[in-house]
Coordinates of C-alpha atoms in Angstrom, one line a residue:
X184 CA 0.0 0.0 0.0
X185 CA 1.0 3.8 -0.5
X186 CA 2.3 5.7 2.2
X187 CA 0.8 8.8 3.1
X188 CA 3.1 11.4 4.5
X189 CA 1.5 14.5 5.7
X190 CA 2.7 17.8 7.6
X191 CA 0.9 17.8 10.8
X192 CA 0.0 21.3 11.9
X193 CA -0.4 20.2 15.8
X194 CA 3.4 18.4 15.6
X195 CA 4.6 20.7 13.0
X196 CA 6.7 17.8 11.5
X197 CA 5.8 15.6 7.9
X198 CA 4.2 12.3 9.0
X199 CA 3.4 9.1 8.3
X200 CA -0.2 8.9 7.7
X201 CA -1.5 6.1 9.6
X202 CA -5.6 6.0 9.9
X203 CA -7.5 5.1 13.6
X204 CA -9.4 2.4 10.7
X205 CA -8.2 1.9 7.6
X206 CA -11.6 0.8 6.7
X207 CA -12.9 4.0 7.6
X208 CA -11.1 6.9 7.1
X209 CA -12.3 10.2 7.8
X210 CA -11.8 14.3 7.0
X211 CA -13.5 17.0 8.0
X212 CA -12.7 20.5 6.1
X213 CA -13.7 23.9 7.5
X214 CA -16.6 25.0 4.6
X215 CA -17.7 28.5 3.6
X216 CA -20.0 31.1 5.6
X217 CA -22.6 31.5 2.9
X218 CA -23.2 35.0 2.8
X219 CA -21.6 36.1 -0.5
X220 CA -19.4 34.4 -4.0
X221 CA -16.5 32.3 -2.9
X222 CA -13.4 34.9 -4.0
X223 CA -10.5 33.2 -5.1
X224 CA -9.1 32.6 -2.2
X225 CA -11.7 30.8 -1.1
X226 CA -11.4 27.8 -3.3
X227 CA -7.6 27.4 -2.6
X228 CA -8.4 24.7 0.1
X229 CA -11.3 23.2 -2.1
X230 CA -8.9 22.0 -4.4
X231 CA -6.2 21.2 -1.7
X232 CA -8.4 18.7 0.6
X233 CA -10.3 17.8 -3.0
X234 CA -7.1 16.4 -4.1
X235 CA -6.1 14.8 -0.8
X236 CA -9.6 13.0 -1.1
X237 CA -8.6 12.0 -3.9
X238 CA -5.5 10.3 -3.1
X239 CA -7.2 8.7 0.3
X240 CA -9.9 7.2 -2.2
X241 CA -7.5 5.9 -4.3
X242 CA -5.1 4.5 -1.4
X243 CA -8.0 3.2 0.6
X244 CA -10.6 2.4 -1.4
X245 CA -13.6 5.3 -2.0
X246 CA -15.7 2.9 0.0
X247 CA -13.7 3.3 3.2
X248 CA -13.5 7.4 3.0
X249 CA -15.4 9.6 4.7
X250 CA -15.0 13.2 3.7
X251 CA -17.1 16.2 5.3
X252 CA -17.2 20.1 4.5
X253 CA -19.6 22.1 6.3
X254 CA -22.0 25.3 5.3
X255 CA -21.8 27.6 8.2
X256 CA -25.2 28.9 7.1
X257 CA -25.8 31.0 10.8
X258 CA -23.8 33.6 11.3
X259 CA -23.8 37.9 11.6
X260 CA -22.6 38.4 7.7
X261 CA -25.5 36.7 6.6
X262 CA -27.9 38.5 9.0
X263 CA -26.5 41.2 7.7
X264 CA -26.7 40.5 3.7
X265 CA -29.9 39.9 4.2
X266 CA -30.5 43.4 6.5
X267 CA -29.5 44.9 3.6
X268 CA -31.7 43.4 1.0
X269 CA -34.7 43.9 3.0
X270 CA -34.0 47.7 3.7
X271 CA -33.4 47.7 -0.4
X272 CA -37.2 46.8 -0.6
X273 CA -37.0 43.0 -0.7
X274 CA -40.2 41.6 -0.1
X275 CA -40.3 38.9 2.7
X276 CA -39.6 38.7 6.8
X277 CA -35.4 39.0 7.5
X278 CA -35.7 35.1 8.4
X279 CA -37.1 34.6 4.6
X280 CA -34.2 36.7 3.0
X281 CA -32.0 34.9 5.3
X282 CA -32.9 31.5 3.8
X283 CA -33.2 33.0 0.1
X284 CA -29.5 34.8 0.9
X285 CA -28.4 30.9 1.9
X286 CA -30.0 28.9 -0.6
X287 CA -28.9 31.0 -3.1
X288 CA -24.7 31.1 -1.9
X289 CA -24.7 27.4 -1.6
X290 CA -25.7 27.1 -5.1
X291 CA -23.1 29.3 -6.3
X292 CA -20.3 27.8 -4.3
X293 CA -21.5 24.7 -5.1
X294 CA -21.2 25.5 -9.2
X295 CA -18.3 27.5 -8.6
X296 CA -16.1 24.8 -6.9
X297 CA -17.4 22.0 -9.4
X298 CA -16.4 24.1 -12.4
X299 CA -13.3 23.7 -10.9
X300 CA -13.2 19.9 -11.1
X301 CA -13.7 20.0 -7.3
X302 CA -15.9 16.0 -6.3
X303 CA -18.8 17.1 -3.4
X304 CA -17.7 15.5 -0.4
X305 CA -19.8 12.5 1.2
X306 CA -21.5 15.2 3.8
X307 CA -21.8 18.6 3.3
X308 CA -23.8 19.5 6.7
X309 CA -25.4 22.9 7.4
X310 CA -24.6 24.4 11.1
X311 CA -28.5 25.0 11.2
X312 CA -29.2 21.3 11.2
X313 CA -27.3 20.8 14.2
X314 CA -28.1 23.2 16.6
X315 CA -29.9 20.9 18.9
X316 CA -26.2 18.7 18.8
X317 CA -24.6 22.7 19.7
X318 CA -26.9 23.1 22.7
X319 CA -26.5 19.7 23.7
X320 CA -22.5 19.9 23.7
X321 CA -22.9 23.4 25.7
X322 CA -25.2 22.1 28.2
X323 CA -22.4 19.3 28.3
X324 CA -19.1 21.6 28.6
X325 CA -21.3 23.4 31.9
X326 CA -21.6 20.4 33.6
X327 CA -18.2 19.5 33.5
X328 CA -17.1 22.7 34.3
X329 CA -15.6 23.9 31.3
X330 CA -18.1 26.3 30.4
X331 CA -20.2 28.9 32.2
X332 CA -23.5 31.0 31.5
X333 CA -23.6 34.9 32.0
X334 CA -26.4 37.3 30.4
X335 CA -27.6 34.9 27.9
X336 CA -24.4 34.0 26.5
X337 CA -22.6 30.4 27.3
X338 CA -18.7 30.9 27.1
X339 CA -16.0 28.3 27.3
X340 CA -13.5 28.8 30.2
X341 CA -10.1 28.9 28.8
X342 CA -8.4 28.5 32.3
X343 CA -10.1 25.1 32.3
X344 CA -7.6 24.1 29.7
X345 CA -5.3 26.3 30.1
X346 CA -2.7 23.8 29.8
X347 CA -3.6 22.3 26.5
X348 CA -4.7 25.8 24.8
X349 CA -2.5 27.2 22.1
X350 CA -0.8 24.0 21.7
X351 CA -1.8 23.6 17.7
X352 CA -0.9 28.0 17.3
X353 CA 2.0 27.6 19.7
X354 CA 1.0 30.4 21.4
X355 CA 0.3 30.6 25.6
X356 CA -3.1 32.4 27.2
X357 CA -0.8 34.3 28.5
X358 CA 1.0 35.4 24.9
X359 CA -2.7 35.4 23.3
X360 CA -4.1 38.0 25.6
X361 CA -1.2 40.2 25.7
X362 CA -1.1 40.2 21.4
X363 CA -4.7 39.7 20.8
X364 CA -7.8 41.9 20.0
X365 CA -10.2 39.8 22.0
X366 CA -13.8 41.0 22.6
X367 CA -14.0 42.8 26.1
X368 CA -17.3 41.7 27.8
X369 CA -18.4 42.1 31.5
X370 CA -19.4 38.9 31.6
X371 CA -15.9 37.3 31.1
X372 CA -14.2 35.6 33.5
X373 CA -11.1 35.8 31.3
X374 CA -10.5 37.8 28.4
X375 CA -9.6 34.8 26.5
X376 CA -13.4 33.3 27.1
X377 CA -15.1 32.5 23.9
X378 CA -18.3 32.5 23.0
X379 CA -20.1 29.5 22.6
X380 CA -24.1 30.9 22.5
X381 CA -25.3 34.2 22.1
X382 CA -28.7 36.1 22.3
X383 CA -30.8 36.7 19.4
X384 CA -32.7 40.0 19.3
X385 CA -36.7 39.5 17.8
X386 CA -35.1 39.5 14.3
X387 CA -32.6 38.0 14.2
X388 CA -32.4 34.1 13.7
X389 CA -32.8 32.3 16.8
X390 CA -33.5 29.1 18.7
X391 CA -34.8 28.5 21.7
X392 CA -32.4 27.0 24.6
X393 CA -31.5 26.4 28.4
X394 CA -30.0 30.2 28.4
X395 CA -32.9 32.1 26.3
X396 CA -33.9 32.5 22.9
X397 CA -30.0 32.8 20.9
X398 CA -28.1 31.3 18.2
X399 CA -24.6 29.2 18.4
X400 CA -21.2 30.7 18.0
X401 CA -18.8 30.0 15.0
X402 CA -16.4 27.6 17.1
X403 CA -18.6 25.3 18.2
X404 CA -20.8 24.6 15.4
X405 CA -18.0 22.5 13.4
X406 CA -17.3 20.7 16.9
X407 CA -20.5 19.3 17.4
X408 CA -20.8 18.9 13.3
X409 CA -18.1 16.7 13.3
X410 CA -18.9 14.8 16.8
X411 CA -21.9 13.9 15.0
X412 CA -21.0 12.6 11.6
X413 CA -17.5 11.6 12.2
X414 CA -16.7 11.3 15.9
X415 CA -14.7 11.9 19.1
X416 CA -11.5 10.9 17.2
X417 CA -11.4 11.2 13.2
X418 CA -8.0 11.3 11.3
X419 CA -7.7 14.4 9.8
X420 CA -9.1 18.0 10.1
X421 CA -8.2 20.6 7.5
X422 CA -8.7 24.4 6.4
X423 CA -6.8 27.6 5.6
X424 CA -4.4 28.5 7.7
X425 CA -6.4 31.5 9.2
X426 CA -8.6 29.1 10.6
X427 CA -5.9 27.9 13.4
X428 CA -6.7 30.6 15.7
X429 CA -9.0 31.2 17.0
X430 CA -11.4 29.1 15.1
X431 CA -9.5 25.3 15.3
X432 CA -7.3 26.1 18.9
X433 CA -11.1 26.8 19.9
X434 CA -12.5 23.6 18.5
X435 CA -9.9 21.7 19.8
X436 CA -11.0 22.6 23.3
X437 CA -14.5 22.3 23.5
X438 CA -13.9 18.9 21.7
X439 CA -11.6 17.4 23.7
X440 CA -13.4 19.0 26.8
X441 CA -16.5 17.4 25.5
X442 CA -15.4 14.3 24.8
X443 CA -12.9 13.6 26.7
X444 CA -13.2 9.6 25.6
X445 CA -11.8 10.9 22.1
X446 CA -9.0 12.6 20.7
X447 CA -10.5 14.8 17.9
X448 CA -8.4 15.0 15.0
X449 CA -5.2 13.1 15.0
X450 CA -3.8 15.2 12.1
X451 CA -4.2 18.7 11.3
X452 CA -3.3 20.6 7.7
X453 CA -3.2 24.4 6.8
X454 CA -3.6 25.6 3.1
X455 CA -1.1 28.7 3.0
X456 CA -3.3 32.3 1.7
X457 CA -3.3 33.3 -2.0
X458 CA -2.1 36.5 -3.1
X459 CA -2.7 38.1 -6.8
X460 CA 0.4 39.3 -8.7
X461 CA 2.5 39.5 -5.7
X462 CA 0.4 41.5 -3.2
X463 CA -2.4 40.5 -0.9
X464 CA -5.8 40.5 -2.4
X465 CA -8.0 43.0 -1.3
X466 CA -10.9 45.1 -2.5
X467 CA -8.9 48.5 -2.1
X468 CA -5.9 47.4 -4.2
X469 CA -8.3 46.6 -6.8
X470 CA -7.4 43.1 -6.9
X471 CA -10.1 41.6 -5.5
X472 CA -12.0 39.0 -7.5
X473 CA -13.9 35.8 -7.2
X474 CA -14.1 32.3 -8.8
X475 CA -16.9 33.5 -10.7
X476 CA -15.6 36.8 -11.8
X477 CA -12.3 34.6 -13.5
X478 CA -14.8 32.2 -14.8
X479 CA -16.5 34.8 -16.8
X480 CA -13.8 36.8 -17.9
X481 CA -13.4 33.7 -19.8
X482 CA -10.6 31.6 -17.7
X483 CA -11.6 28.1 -17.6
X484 CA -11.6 26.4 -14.0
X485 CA -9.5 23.5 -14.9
X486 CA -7.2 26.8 -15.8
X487 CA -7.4 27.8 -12.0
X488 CA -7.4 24.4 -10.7
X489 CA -3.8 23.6 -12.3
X490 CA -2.3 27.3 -10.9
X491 CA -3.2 26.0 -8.4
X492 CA -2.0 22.7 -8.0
X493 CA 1.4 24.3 -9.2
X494 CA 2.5 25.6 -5.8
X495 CA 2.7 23.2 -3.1
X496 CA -0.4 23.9 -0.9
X497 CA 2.1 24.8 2.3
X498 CA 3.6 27.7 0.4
X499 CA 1.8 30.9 -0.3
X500 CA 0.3 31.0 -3.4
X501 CA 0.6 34.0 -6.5
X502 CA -2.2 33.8 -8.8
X503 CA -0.7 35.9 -12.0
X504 CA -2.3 36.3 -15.4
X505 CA 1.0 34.6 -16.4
X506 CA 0.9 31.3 -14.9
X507 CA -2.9 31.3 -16.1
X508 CA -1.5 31.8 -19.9
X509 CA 1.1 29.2 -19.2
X510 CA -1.7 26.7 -17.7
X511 CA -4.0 27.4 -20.5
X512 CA -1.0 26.7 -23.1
X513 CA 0.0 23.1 -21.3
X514 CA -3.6 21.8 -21.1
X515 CA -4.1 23.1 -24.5
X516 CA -1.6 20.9 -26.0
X517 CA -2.0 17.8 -23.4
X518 CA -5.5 17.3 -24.1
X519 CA -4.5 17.1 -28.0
X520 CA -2.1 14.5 -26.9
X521 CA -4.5 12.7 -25.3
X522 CA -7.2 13.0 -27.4
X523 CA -9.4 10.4 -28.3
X524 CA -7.3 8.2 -25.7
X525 CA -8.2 5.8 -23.4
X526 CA -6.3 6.6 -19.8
X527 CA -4.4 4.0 -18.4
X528 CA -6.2 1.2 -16.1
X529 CA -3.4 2.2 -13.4
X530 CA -2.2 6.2 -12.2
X531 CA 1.4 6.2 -12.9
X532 CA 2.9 5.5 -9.6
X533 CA 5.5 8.7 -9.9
X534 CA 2.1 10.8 -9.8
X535 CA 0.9 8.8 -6.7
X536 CA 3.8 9.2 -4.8
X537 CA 4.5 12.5 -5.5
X538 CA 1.1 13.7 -4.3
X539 CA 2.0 11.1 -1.3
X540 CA 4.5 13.4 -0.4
X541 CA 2.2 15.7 1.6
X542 CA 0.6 16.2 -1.3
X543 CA 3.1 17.7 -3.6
X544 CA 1.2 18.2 -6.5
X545 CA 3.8 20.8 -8.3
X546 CA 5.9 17.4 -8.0
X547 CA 3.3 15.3 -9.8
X548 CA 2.2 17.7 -12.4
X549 CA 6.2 17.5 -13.5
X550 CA 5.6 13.8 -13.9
X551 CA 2.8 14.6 -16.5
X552 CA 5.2 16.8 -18.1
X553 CA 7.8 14.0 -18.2
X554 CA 5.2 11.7 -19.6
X555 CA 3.4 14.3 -22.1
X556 CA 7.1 14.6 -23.6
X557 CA 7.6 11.1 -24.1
X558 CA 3.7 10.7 -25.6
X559 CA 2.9 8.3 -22.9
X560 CA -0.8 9.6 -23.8
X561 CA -2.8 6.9 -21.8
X562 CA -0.6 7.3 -18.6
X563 CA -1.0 10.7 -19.3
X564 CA -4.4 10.6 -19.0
X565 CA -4.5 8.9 -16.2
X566 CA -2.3 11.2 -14.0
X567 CA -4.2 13.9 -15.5
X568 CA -7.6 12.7 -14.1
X569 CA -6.0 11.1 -10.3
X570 CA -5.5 15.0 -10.3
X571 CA -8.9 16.3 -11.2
X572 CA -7.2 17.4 -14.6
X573 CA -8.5 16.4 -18.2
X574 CA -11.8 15.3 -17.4
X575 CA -14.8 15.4 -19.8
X576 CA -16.6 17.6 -17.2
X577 CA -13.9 20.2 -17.5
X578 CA -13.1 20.0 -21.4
X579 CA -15.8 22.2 -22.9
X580 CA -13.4 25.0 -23.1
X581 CA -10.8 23.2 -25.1
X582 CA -13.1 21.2 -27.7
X583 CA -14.5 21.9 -31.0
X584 CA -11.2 24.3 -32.3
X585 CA -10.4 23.0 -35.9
X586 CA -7.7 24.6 -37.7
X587 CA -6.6 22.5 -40.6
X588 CA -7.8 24.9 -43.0
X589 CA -5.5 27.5 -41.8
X590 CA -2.7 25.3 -41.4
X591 CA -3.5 24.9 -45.2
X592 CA -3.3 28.5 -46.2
X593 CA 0.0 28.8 -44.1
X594 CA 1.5 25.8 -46.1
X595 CA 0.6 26.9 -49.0
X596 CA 1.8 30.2 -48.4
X597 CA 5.4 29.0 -47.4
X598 CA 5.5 26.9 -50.7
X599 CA 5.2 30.2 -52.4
X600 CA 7.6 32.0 -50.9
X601 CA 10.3 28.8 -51.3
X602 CA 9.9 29.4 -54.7
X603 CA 9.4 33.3 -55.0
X604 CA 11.8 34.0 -52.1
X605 CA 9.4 36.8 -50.4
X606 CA 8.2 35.4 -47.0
X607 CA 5.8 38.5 -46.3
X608 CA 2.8 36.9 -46.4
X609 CA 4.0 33.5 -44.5
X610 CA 5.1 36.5 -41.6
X611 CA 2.0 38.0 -41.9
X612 CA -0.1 35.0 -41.2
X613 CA 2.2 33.9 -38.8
X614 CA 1.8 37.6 -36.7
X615 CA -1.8 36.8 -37.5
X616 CA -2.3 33.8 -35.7
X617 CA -0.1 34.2 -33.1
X618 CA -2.2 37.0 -32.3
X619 CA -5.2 35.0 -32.2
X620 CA -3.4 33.0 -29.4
X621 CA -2.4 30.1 -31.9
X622 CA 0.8 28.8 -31.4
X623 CA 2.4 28.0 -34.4
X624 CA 4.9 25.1 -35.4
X625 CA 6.6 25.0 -38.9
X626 CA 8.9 22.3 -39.9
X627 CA 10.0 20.3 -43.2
X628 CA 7.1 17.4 -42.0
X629 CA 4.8 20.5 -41.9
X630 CA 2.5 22.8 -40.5
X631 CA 0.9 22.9 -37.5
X632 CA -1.3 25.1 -35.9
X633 CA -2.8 24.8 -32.1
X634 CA -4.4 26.7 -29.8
X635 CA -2.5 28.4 -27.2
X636 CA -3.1 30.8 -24.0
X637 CA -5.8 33.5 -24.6
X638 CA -7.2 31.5 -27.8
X639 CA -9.8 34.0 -30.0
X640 CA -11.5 32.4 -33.2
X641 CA -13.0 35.4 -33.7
X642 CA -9.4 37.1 -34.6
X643 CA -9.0 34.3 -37.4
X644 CA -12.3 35.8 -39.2
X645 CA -11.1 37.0 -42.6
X646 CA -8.0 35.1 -43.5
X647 CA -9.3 32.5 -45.1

């Protein structure tokens, strides 16, 4: 059997996978708050942990993995969405626009990440389904003393823990409080105290509980998600590394405090961020965008999905029009190669263990070069696909571009000029279809045309 080597956030060190039951493995991935388009950044660990599902399906048998991502479908940025809309003159109670703002996010995360090749996972809860689970798990956490009730709100006792907390940030209470912007509350015993229920007002979304009419807090709605679906102890928990604190130091502790019989996650891994062009995306720099804003500009998402997968996902990540040009131009020209093809009954094994290697996919996408340049099509394929790359569902973009005829008019017009000695008119196609993002390949076998980065029929209107 493959081995698995991840880097484990908790012991910051590469190890070797090795799953509580091989027979049922499981991942839980830290999913959207669905209050707006996933931007760019945003699907960086969609394609991460979808290629790391991959690769557990393929090690262990898709039968024996269990793969969850959660919709975090309560929270104030949705309350707030919807606010809006309904002071805009949108017809319906704020508890309608909230579930019209919901319904219609998931969809478009939903389309967005598939267009980039990314498989649903086997559970894809919402936080709102499981807030009887949250109240339970609070109710739980008071009893044994690791969580207290003041004004309506439940909050977790940090100095309950105090010895475990920080451990996966590396970071004391005592270094947290004196370089964190933590909320300020009365009702806090300790600054550090984090919220684990909180009071609804009359319009806002709310459910009734032990401490009043309120809704859960962010931290403990993947804890008692994951409790429910995967566990005490799972193998692996995932997300963007923004998520370690507070959001996964926090889950850690009210997991572990709830359920002391488990362990939680045994292995913890962090997507690095994404910047664009070499600066940090953000709205006032003007390089803000989301998956949906590329995708109709015209960049394909099996485009995105390979810029992707060219930078290890433990490395910050520069999204340049550049690399997308260059990505375009190599799936251009492998899925002639493997056109009409069959892929291989087996993924080459260098592409295996590459992305074995805590998942070094920049690694395994050089294999596919190495095999596209020997015309290994069928093991190309293959590769191509264990990465999410290549598939039908993703080949729209690339099919239906036919360009003998101009590969006619350009070999007709350099046996002209052999004879005549005046190669304008071979230049002046050439300028014109390279132009028309057509790469262009002349030899004494022939002509070839194909289509490169930032293809444009339109610009070939007129020369034939």
């Amino acid at each position: 059997m493959t081995t698995i080597k991840l880097h484990n956030s908790l012991t910051r060190q590469k190890e070797v996978f090795e799953p509580i039951d091989p027979k049922n493995v499981r991942m839980y991935v830290c999913g959207p708050t669905v209050y707006d388009r996933a931007h760019i950044g945003n699907a960086r660990p969609v394609v991460v942990f979808d290629v790391l599902n991959r690769l557990l399906r393929e090690v262990y048998g898709p039968e024996h993995v269990t793969y969850v991502r959660n919709f975090t479908d309560v929270d104030d940025k949705i309350n707030a969405t919807a606010q809006a809309r309904k002071e805009a003159g949108a017809e319906g109670s704020l508890e309608e626009l909230i579930a019209e703002r919901t319904e219609e996010t998931i969809a478009w995360y939903l389309g967005d990440m598939g267009a980039l090749g990314a498989m649903e996972p086997d559970q894809m809860p919402r936080a709102t389904q499981y807030i009887a689970q949250m109240i339970a798990m609070n109710e739980g956490l008071i009893e044994k003393g690791h969580a207290y009730a003041a004004e309506g709100h439940v909050l977790f006792a940090v100095d309950s823990w105090k010895e475990h907390y920080g451990k996966l940030s590396g970071r004391s209470v005592d270094d947290m409080i004196a370089g964190a912007r933590v909320e300020v509350a009365p009702y806090k015993r300790n600054p550090m105290d984090f919220v684990l229920w909180k009071p609804s007002s009359a319009e806002q979304p709310g459910w009734d509980s032990p401490w009043g009419r309120g809704r859960p807090g962010w931290h403990i709605e993947c804890s008692a998600m994951s409790y429910e679906l995967l566990g005490a102890s799972f193998d692996i928990h995932g997300g963007g590394n923004d998520l370690m604190f507070p959001h996964h130091e926090n889950e850690i502790a009210q997991s572990c405090c709830a359920h002391p019989e488990g362990s939680f996650a045994k292995y913890w891994l962090h997507n690095e961020m994404l910047q664009v062009e070499g600066k940090k995306m953000s709205k006032s720099l003007g390089n803000f965008f989301t998956v949906h804003d590329l995708l109709e500009q015209g960049v394909p998402g099996e485009v995105i999905r390979f810029v992707f997968l060219s930078t290890h996902y433990g490395k910050p990540m520069d999204w340049t029009a550049k690399k997308a040009a260059e990505a375009e131009a190599t799936l251009r020209k492998w899925r002639t190669l493997t056109a009409g093809v069959e892929p291989a009954s087996n993924v080459p094994a260098p592409v295996v263990a590459a992305v074995a290697d805590d998942l070094n996919t920049a690694g395994a996408i050089a294999e596919l070069h190495k095999l596209a340049s020997a015309g290994a099509a069928q093991d190309l394929l293959a590769g191509a696909e264990f990465l999410g790359l290549l598939t039908d569902a993703l080949g729209d973009w690339a099919k239906g571009v036919d360009l003998s005829a101009y590969e006619a008019l350009l070999a007709n017009a350099r046996d002209t000029a052999m004879a005549s000695k005046d190669f304008g008119e071979v230049d002046r196609l050439k300028a014109a279809f390279v132009a028309a993002g057509v790469e262009v390949r002349m030899s004494k076998a022939g002509v070839e045309l194909l289509p490169a980065a930032g293809f444009d029929a339109a610009k070939l209107e007129g020369l034939l």
